[in-house]
Amino acid sequence: MKDFIDAYSWINMRYLFQGLGITVIVSIASIAGSYVIGALLGIIRYVNIRFISPIVGLVIDIIRNLPLLLIIFFTYFGLPNLGFRPSSIWATIIAMIVFESTMIAEIVRSGIQAVDPGQMEGARANGLTYAQAMQHIILPQAMKKMIPALVSQFISLIKDTSLATIIVLPDLMHNAQIVYGQNSTYILPMFLMLAIMYFVVCYALSLVSRSLERRLN
């Protein structure tokens, strides 16, 4: 019990919360960026634009089948060779957006495909252009179908930020490692606190998604 009390001292907890703040910031930026880019890529794949859609599909398939850790390494160690030197935070955000955008693109494409084709035909028959039908008829219905998969992907994104510890991102996982690295008896208390903090953040996101689903329904 004394190990837990000492491990959860104010200094250690403040350090953990600082790491949690970085995790949340990186996650929010990555979620926002990957959602916008992924939605655009998913729509491009769905509408099947000549030449463009096949190229986009090829890029998506390539990136989806690469390890996220490899992309993180490339953004942090590879981009400097191209003249761009991102910090560990920006390297993580860029890597997350690149990787997660491809996952979200497939979710968006599948969500749109799940909408009854008759909806588009009916919208066009009523005088709407293809773009208007997509915006006002198809995408709102597809969004309802996409929410569970999107939330699951975003929760995975939050947990995957811990991989950036390898490039010394000062996130929650990194700071916990620093704490128990100073005293091996803190390992179990730190792992327990990590589990609690990650659970709270991910569960909060799932609650937001449930609220959004109820509103859309």
PDB file of C-alpha atoms in Angstrom:
ATOM      1  CA  MET A   1       0.000   0.000   0.000  1.00  0.00           C
ATOM      2  CA  LYS A   2       2.862   2.371   0.778  1.00  0.00           C
ATOM      3  CA  ASP A   3       4.160   1.932  -2.780  1.00  0.00           C
ATOM      4  CA  PHE A   4       0.806   3.093  -4.137  1.00  0.00           C
ATOM      5  CA  ILE A   5       0.709   6.097  -1.808  1.00  0.00           C
ATOM      6  CA  ASP A   6       4.228   7.127  -2.738  1.00  0.00           C
ATOM      7  CA  ALA A   7       3.639   6.495  -6.444  1.00  0.00           C
ATOM      8  CA  TYR A   8       0.560   8.714  -6.419  1.00  0.00           C
ATOM      9  CA  SER A   9       2.308  11.666  -4.846  1.00  0.00           C
ATOM     10  CA  TRP A  10       1.283  15.119  -6.050  1.00  0.00           C
ATOM     11  CA  ILE A  11       4.490  15.543  -8.048  1.00  0.00           C
ATOM     12  CA  ASN A  12       4.038  12.238  -9.871  1.00  0.00           C
ATOM     13  CA  MET A  13       0.340  12.795 -10.518  1.00  0.00           C
ATOM     14  CA  ARG A  14       0.969  16.295 -11.841  1.00  0.00           C
ATOM     15  CA  TYR A  15       3.563  14.835 -14.197  1.00  0.00           C
ATOM     16  CA  LEU A  16       1.088  12.203 -15.366  1.00  0.00           C
ATOM     17  CA  PHE A  17      -1.601  14.823 -15.979  1.00  0.00           C
ATOM     18  CA  GLN A  18       0.859  16.840 -18.025  1.00  0.00           C
ATOM     19  CA  GLY A  19       1.394  13.760 -20.164  1.00  0.00           C
ATOM     20  CA  LEU A  20      -2.366  13.208 -20.351  1.00  0.00           C
ATOM     21  CA  GLY A  21      -2.739  16.761 -21.630  1.00  0.00           C
ATOM     22  CA  ILE A  22      -0.299  16.055 -24.465  1.00  0.00           C
ATOM     23  CA  THR A  23      -2.130  12.820 -25.282  1.00  0.00           C
ATOM     24  CA  VAL A  24      -5.452  14.656 -25.470  1.00  0.00           C
ATOM     25  CA  ILE A  25      -4.039  17.498 -27.598  1.00  0.00           C
ATOM     26  CA  VAL A  26      -2.396  15.098 -30.043  1.00  0.00           C
ATOM     27  CA  SER A  27      -5.557  12.974 -30.188  1.00  0.00           C
ATOM     28  CA  ILE A  28      -7.894  15.912 -30.849  1.00  0.00           C
ATOM     29  CA  ALA A  29      -5.653  17.332 -33.582  1.00  0.00           C
ATOM     30  CA  SER A  30      -5.250  13.899 -35.168  1.00  0.00           C
ATOM     31  CA  ILE A  31      -8.975  13.116 -35.014  1.00  0.00           C
ATOM     32  CA  ALA A  32      -9.919  16.459 -36.587  1.00  0.00           C
ATOM     33  CA  GLY A  33      -7.323  16.236 -39.349  1.00  0.00           C
ATOM     34  CA  SER A  34      -7.889  12.585 -40.181  1.00  0.00           C
ATOM     35  CA  TYR A  35     -11.679  12.984 -40.231  1.00  0.00           C
ATOM     36  CA  VAL A  36     -11.595  15.857 -42.732  1.00  0.00           C
ATOM     37  CA  ILE A  37      -9.022  14.236 -45.008  1.00  0.00           C
ATOM     38  CA  GLY A  38     -10.462  10.735 -44.604  1.00  0.00           C
ATOM     39  CA  ALA A  39     -13.995  11.893 -45.436  1.00  0.00           C
ATOM     40  CA  LEU A  40     -12.727  13.622 -48.579  1.00  0.00           C
ATOM     41  CA  LEU A  41     -10.756  10.548 -49.666  1.00  0.00           C
ATOM     42  CA  GLY A  42     -13.718   8.279 -48.958  1.00  0.00           C
ATOM     43  CA  ILE A  43     -16.043  10.400 -51.075  1.00  0.00           C
ATOM     44  CA  ILE A  44     -13.501  10.499 -53.911  1.00  0.00           C
ATOM     45  CA  ARG A  45     -13.275   6.704 -53.848  1.00  0.00           C
ATOM     46  CA  TYR A  46     -17.054   6.362 -53.823  1.00  0.00           C
ATOM     47  CA  VAL A  47     -17.836   8.728 -56.714  1.00  0.00           C
ATOM     48  CA  ASN A  48     -15.224   6.914 -58.833  1.00  0.00           C
ATOM     49  CA  ILE A  49     -13.572   9.845 -60.585  1.00  0.00           C
ATOM     50  CA  ARG A  50     -11.651   8.642 -63.598  1.00  0.00           C
ATOM     51  CA  PHE A  51      -7.912   8.241 -62.967  1.00  0.00           C
ATOM     52  CA  ILE A  52      -8.113  10.048 -59.602  1.00  0.00           C
ATOM     53  CA  SER A  53     -10.172   7.495 -57.636  1.00  0.00           C
ATOM     54  CA  PRO A  54      -7.976   4.493 -58.612  1.00  0.00           C
ATOM     55  CA  ILE A  55      -4.833   6.403 -57.591  1.00  0.00           C
ATOM     56  CA  VAL A  56      -6.411   7.433 -54.295  1.00  0.00           C
ATOM     57  CA  GLY A  57      -7.495   3.837 -53.726  1.00  0.00           C
ATOM     58  CA  LEU A  58      -3.980   2.552 -54.375  1.00  0.00           C
ATOM     59  CA  VAL A  59      -2.450   5.047 -51.928  1.00  0.00           C
ATOM     60  CA  ILE A  60      -5.041   4.160 -49.282  1.00  0.00           C
ATOM     61  CA  ASP A  61      -4.379   0.436 -49.662  1.00  0.00           C
ATOM     62  CA  ILE A  62      -0.621   0.952 -49.377  1.00  0.00           C
ATOM     63  CA  ILE A  63      -0.769   3.127 -46.256  1.00  0.00           C
ATOM     64  CA  ARG A  64      -3.397   0.959 -44.541  1.00  0.00           C
ATOM     65  CA  ASN A  65      -1.097  -2.038 -44.817  1.00  0.00           C
ATOM     66  CA  LEU A  66       1.938  -0.303 -43.310  1.00  0.00           C
ATOM     67  CA  PRO A  67       2.671  -0.435 -39.566  1.00  0.00           C
ATOM     68  CA  LEU A  68       1.768   2.817 -37.821  1.00  0.00           C
ATOM     69  CA  LEU A  69       5.107   2.700 -36.024  1.00  0.00           C
ATOM     70  CA  LEU A  70       6.900   2.773 -39.386  1.00  0.00           C
ATOM     71  CA  ILE A  71       4.987   5.918 -40.376  1.00  0.00           C
ATOM     72  CA  ILE A  72       5.859   7.543 -37.042  1.00  0.00           C
ATOM     73  CA  PHE A  73       9.537   6.719 -37.603  1.00  0.00           C
ATOM     74  CA  PHE A  74       9.381   8.182 -41.112  1.00  0.00           C
ATOM     75  CA  THR A  75       7.798  11.469 -40.008  1.00  0.00           C
ATOM     76  CA  TYR A  76      10.297  11.938 -37.179  1.00  0.00           C
ATOM     77  CA  PHE A  77      13.509  10.561 -38.680  1.00  0.00           C
ATOM     78  CA  GLY A  78      12.790  10.611 -42.422  1.00  0.00           C
ATOM     79  CA  LEU A  79      11.257  14.048 -42.990  1.00  0.00           C
ATOM     80  CA  PRO A  80      14.382  15.871 -41.703  1.00  0.00           C
ATOM     81  CA  ASN A  81      16.230  14.401 -44.691  1.00  0.00           C
ATOM     82  CA  LEU A  82      13.676  16.193 -46.885  1.00  0.00           C
ATOM     83  CA  GLY A  83      14.251  19.514 -45.146  1.00  0.00           C
ATOM     84  CA  PHE A  84      11.345  19.390 -42.686  1.00  0.00           C
ATOM     85  CA  ARG A  85      12.142  18.862 -39.008  1.00  0.00           C
ATOM     86  CA  PRO A  86       8.932  18.407 -36.992  1.00  0.00           C
ATOM     87  CA  SER A  87       8.925  18.192 -33.217  1.00  0.00           C
ATOM     88  CA  SER A  88       7.882  14.894 -31.655  1.00  0.00           C
ATOM     89  CA  ILE A  89       4.367  16.283 -31.168  1.00  0.00           C
ATOM     90  CA  TRP A  90       3.978  17.394 -34.777  1.00  0.00           C
ATOM     91  CA  ALA A  91       5.615  14.221 -36.084  1.00  0.00           C
ATOM     92  CA  THR A  92       3.052  12.174 -34.158  1.00  0.00           C
ATOM     93  CA  ILE A  93       0.115  14.277 -35.362  1.00  0.00           C
ATOM     94  CA  ILE A  94       1.261  14.045 -38.992  1.00  0.00           C
ATOM     95  CA  ALA A  95       1.783  10.280 -38.752  1.00  0.00           C
ATOM     96  CA  MET A  96      -1.581   9.761 -37.089  1.00  0.00           C
ATOM     97  CA  ILE A  97      -3.416  11.865 -39.674  1.00  0.00           C
ATOM     98  CA  VAL A  98      -1.731  10.070 -42.577  1.00  0.00           C
ATOM     99  CA  PHE A  99      -2.494   6.610 -41.189  1.00  0.00           C
ATOM    100  CA  GLU A 100      -5.949   7.223 -39.713  1.00  0.00           C
ATOM    101  CA  SER A 101      -7.185   9.116 -42.795  1.00  0.00           C
ATOM    102  CA  THR A 102      -6.909   5.937 -44.830  1.00  0.00           C
ATOM    103  CA  MET A 103      -8.893   3.980 -42.250  1.00  0.00           C
ATOM    104  CA  ILE A 104     -11.596   6.635 -42.071  1.00  0.00           C
ATOM    105  CA  ALA A 105     -11.737   6.851 -45.876  1.00  0.00           C
ATOM    106  CA  GLU A 106     -12.805   3.201 -46.016  1.00  0.00           C
ATOM    107  CA  ILE A 107     -15.356   3.729 -43.246  1.00  0.00           C
ATOM    108  CA  VAL A 108     -16.835   6.693 -45.119  1.00  0.00           C
ATOM    109  CA  ARG A 109     -16.917   4.836 -48.426  1.00  0.00           C
ATOM    110  CA  SER A 110     -18.594   1.823 -46.827  1.00  0.00           C
ATOM    111  CA  GLY A 111     -21.077   4.065 -45.016  1.00  0.00           C
ATOM    112  CA  ILE A 112     -22.123   5.759 -48.246  1.00  0.00           C
ATOM    113  CA  GLN A 113     -22.399   2.430 -50.052  1.00  0.00           C
ATOM    114  CA  ALA A 114     -24.700   1.174 -47.275  1.00  0.00           C
ATOM    115  CA  VAL A 115     -27.314   3.823 -48.159  1.00  0.00           C
ATOM    116  CA  ASP A 116     -30.060   2.511 -50.435  1.00  0.00           C
ATOM    117  CA  PRO A 117     -29.208   3.486 -54.051  1.00  0.00           C
ATOM    118  CA  GLY A 118     -32.857   4.439 -54.461  1.00  0.00           C
ATOM    119  CA  GLN A 119     -32.225   7.466 -52.245  1.00  0.00           C
ATOM    120  CA  MET A 120     -29.905   8.971 -54.839  1.00  0.00           C
ATOM    121  CA  GLU A 121     -32.282   8.100 -57.674  1.00  0.00           C
ATOM    122  CA  GLY A 122     -35.188   9.698 -55.825  1.00  0.00           C
ATOM    123  CA  ALA A 123     -33.195  12.834 -55.052  1.00  0.00           C
ATOM    124  CA  ARG A 124     -32.107  13.229 -58.677  1.00  0.00           C
ATOM    125  CA  ALA A 125     -35.670  12.628 -59.857  1.00  0.00           C
ATOM    126  CA  ASN A 126     -36.786  15.512 -57.643  1.00  0.00           C
ATOM    127  CA  GLY A 127     -34.394  17.906 -59.324  1.00  0.00           C
ATOM    128  CA  LEU A 128     -31.379  17.824 -57.008  1.00  0.00           C
ATOM    129  CA  THR A 129     -27.918  17.813 -58.512  1.00  0.00           C
ATOM    130  CA  TYR A 130     -25.547  14.961 -57.656  1.00  0.00           C
ATOM    131  CA  ALA A 131     -23.640  17.192 -55.216  1.00  0.00           C
ATOM    132  CA  GLN A 132     -26.859  18.414 -53.553  1.00  0.00           C
ATOM    133  CA  ALA A 133     -28.147  14.870 -53.223  1.00  0.00           C
ATOM    134  CA  MET A 134     -24.884  13.773 -51.615  1.00  0.00           C
ATOM    135  CA  GLN A 135     -24.867  16.691 -49.198  1.00  0.00           C
ATOM    136  CA  HIS A 136     -28.506  16.716 -48.130  1.00  0.00           C
ATOM    137  CA  ILE A 137     -29.709  13.142 -48.647  1.00  0.00           C
ATOM    138  CA  ILE A 138     -26.927  10.562 -48.805  1.00  0.00           C
ATOM    139  CA  LEU A 139     -24.271  11.815 -46.360  1.00  0.00           C
ATOM    140  CA  PRO A 140     -26.687  12.485 -43.432  1.00  0.00           C
ATOM    141  CA  GLN A 141     -27.982   8.910 -43.704  1.00  0.00           C
ATOM    142  CA  ALA A 142     -24.492   7.502 -44.138  1.00  0.00           C
ATOM    143  CA  MET A 143     -23.267   9.375 -41.064  1.00  0.00           C
ATOM    144  CA  LYS A 144     -25.691   7.476 -38.836  1.00  0.00           C
ATOM    145  CA  LYS A 145     -24.264   4.206 -40.102  1.00  0.00           C
ATOM    146  CA  MET A 146     -20.654   5.390 -39.767  1.00  0.00           C
ATOM    147  CA  ILE A 147     -20.712   6.656 -36.171  1.00  0.00           C
ATOM    148  CA  PRO A 148     -19.988   3.320 -34.390  1.00  0.00           C
ATOM    149  CA  ALA A 149     -17.079   2.497 -36.716  1.00  0.00           C
ATOM    150  CA  LEU A 150     -15.707   6.050 -36.561  1.00  0.00           C
ATOM    151  CA  VAL A 151     -15.794   6.122 -32.771  1.00  0.00           C
ATOM    152  CA  SER A 152     -14.084   2.733 -32.601  1.00  0.00           C
ATOM    153  CA  GLN A 153     -11.363   4.044 -34.924  1.00  0.00           C
ATOM    154  CA  PHE A 154     -10.929   7.241 -32.909  1.00  0.00           C
ATOM    155  CA  ILE A 155     -10.622   5.251 -29.679  1.00  0.00           C
ATOM    156  CA  SER A 156      -7.914   3.153 -31.330  1.00  0.00           C
ATOM    157  CA  LEU A 157      -6.211   6.388 -32.378  1.00  0.00           C
ATOM    158  CA  ILE A 158      -6.131   7.635 -28.787  1.00  0.00           C
ATOM    159  CA  LYS A 159      -4.549   4.397 -27.590  1.00  0.00           C
ATOM    160  CA  ASP A 160      -2.122   4.326 -30.519  1.00  0.00           C
ATOM    161  CA  THR A 161      -0.614   7.667 -29.460  1.00  0.00           C
ATOM    162  CA  SER A 162       1.305   5.617 -26.883  1.00  0.00           C
ATOM    163  CA  LEU A 163       3.421   4.258 -29.760  1.00  0.00           C
ATOM    164  CA  ALA A 164       4.978   7.708 -30.089  1.00  0.00           C
ATOM    165  CA  THR A 165       6.807   7.091 -26.831  1.00  0.00           C
ATOM    166  CA  ILE A 166       9.493   5.628 -29.100  1.00  0.00           C
ATOM    167  CA  ILE A 167      10.217   9.148 -30.453  1.00  0.00           C
ATOM    168  CA  VAL A 168      10.105  10.634 -26.937  1.00  0.00           C
ATOM    169  CA  LEU A 169       6.664  12.215 -27.227  1.00  0.00           C
ATOM    170  CA  PRO A 170       6.037  13.509 -23.670  1.00  0.00           C
ATOM    171  CA  ASP A 171       2.608  11.906 -23.500  1.00  0.00           C
ATOM    172  CA  LEU A 172       0.905   9.915 -20.769  1.00  0.00           C
ATOM    173  CA  MET A 173       2.753   6.660 -21.474  1.00  0.00           C
ATOM    174  CA  HIS A 174       6.142   8.369 -21.696  1.00  0.00           C
ATOM    175  CA  ASN A 175       5.688  10.239 -18.415  1.00  0.00           C
ATOM    176  CA  ALA A 176       4.532   7.080 -16.636  1.00  0.00           C
ATOM    177  CA  GLN A 177       7.674   5.321 -17.830  1.00  0.00           C
ATOM    178  CA  ILE A 178       9.784   8.151 -16.412  1.00  0.00           C
ATOM    179  CA  VAL A 179       8.054   7.832 -13.039  1.00  0.00           C
ATOM    180  CA  TYR A 180       8.422   4.076 -12.631  1.00  0.00           C
ATOM    181  CA  GLY A 181      11.890   4.222 -14.147  1.00  0.00           C
ATOM    182  CA  GLN A 182      12.982   6.064 -11.013  1.00  0.00           C
ATOM    183  CA  ASN A 183      11.528   3.422  -8.711  1.00  0.00           C
ATOM    184  CA  SER A 184      10.656  -0.080  -9.910  1.00  0.00           C
ATOM    185  CA  THR A 185       8.076  -0.505  -7.123  1.00  0.00           C
ATOM    186  CA  TYR A 186       5.949   2.101  -8.905  1.00  0.00           C
ATOM    187  CA  ILE A 187       5.417  -0.090 -11.984  1.00  0.00           C
ATOM    188  CA  LEU A 188       2.119  -1.636 -10.864  1.00  0.00           C
ATOM    189  CA  PRO A 189       0.644   1.650  -9.528  1.00  0.00           C
ATOM    190  CA  MET A 190       1.600   3.426 -12.763  1.00  0.00           C
ATOM    191  CA  PHE A 191       0.105   0.711 -14.967  1.00  0.00           C
ATOM    192  CA  LEU A 192      -3.099   0.891 -12.943  1.00  0.00           C
ATOM    193  CA  MET A 193      -3.270   4.675 -13.275  1.00  0.00           C
ATOM    194  CA  LEU A 194      -2.539   4.437 -17.008  1.00  0.00           C
ATOM    195  CA  ALA A 195      -5.442   2.029 -17.417  1.00  0.00           C
ATOM    196  CA  ILE A 196      -7.777   4.361 -15.506  1.00  0.00           C
ATOM    197  CA  MET A 197      -6.772   7.477 -17.449  1.00  0.00           C
ATOM    198  CA  TYR A 198      -6.980   5.850 -20.881  1.00  0.00           C
ATOM    199  CA  PHE A 199     -10.332   4.328 -19.937  1.00  0.00           C
ATOM    200  CA  VAL A 200     -11.763   7.673 -18.807  1.00  0.00           C
ATOM    201  CA  VAL A 201     -10.715   9.442 -22.021  1.00  0.00           C
ATOM    202  CA  CYS A 202     -11.925   6.667 -24.327  1.00  0.00           C
ATOM    203  CA  TYR A 203     -15.167   6.126 -22.413  1.00  0.00           C
ATOM    204  CA  ALA A 204     -15.892   9.856 -22.523  1.00  0.00           C
ATOM    205  CA  LEU A 205     -15.560   9.709 -26.313  1.00  0.00           C
ATOM    206  CA  SER A 206     -17.955   6.764 -26.470  1.00  0.00           C
ATOM    207  CA  LEU A 207     -20.512   8.719 -24.387  1.00  0.00           C
ATOM    208  CA  VAL A 208     -20.261  11.654 -26.787  1.00  0.00           C
ATOM    209  CA  SER A 209     -20.858   9.304 -29.717  1.00  0.00           C
ATOM    210  CA  ARG A 210     -23.944   7.810 -28.056  1.00  0.00           C
ATOM    211  CA  SER A 211     -25.341  11.294 -27.504  1.00  0.00           C
ATOM    212  CA  LEU A 212     -24.673  12.150 -31.144  1.00  0.00           C
ATOM    213  CA  GLU A 213     -26.379   8.948 -32.311  1.00  0.00           C
ATOM    214  CA  ARG A 214     -29.491   9.795 -30.278  1.00  0.00           C
ATOM    215  CA  ARG A 215     -29.632  13.288 -31.777  1.00  0.00           C
ATOM    216  CA  LEU A 216     -29.263  11.998 -35.325  1.00  0.00           C
ATOM    217  CA  ASN A 217     -31.989   9.424 -34.727  1.00  0.00           C
TER     218      ASN A 217
END
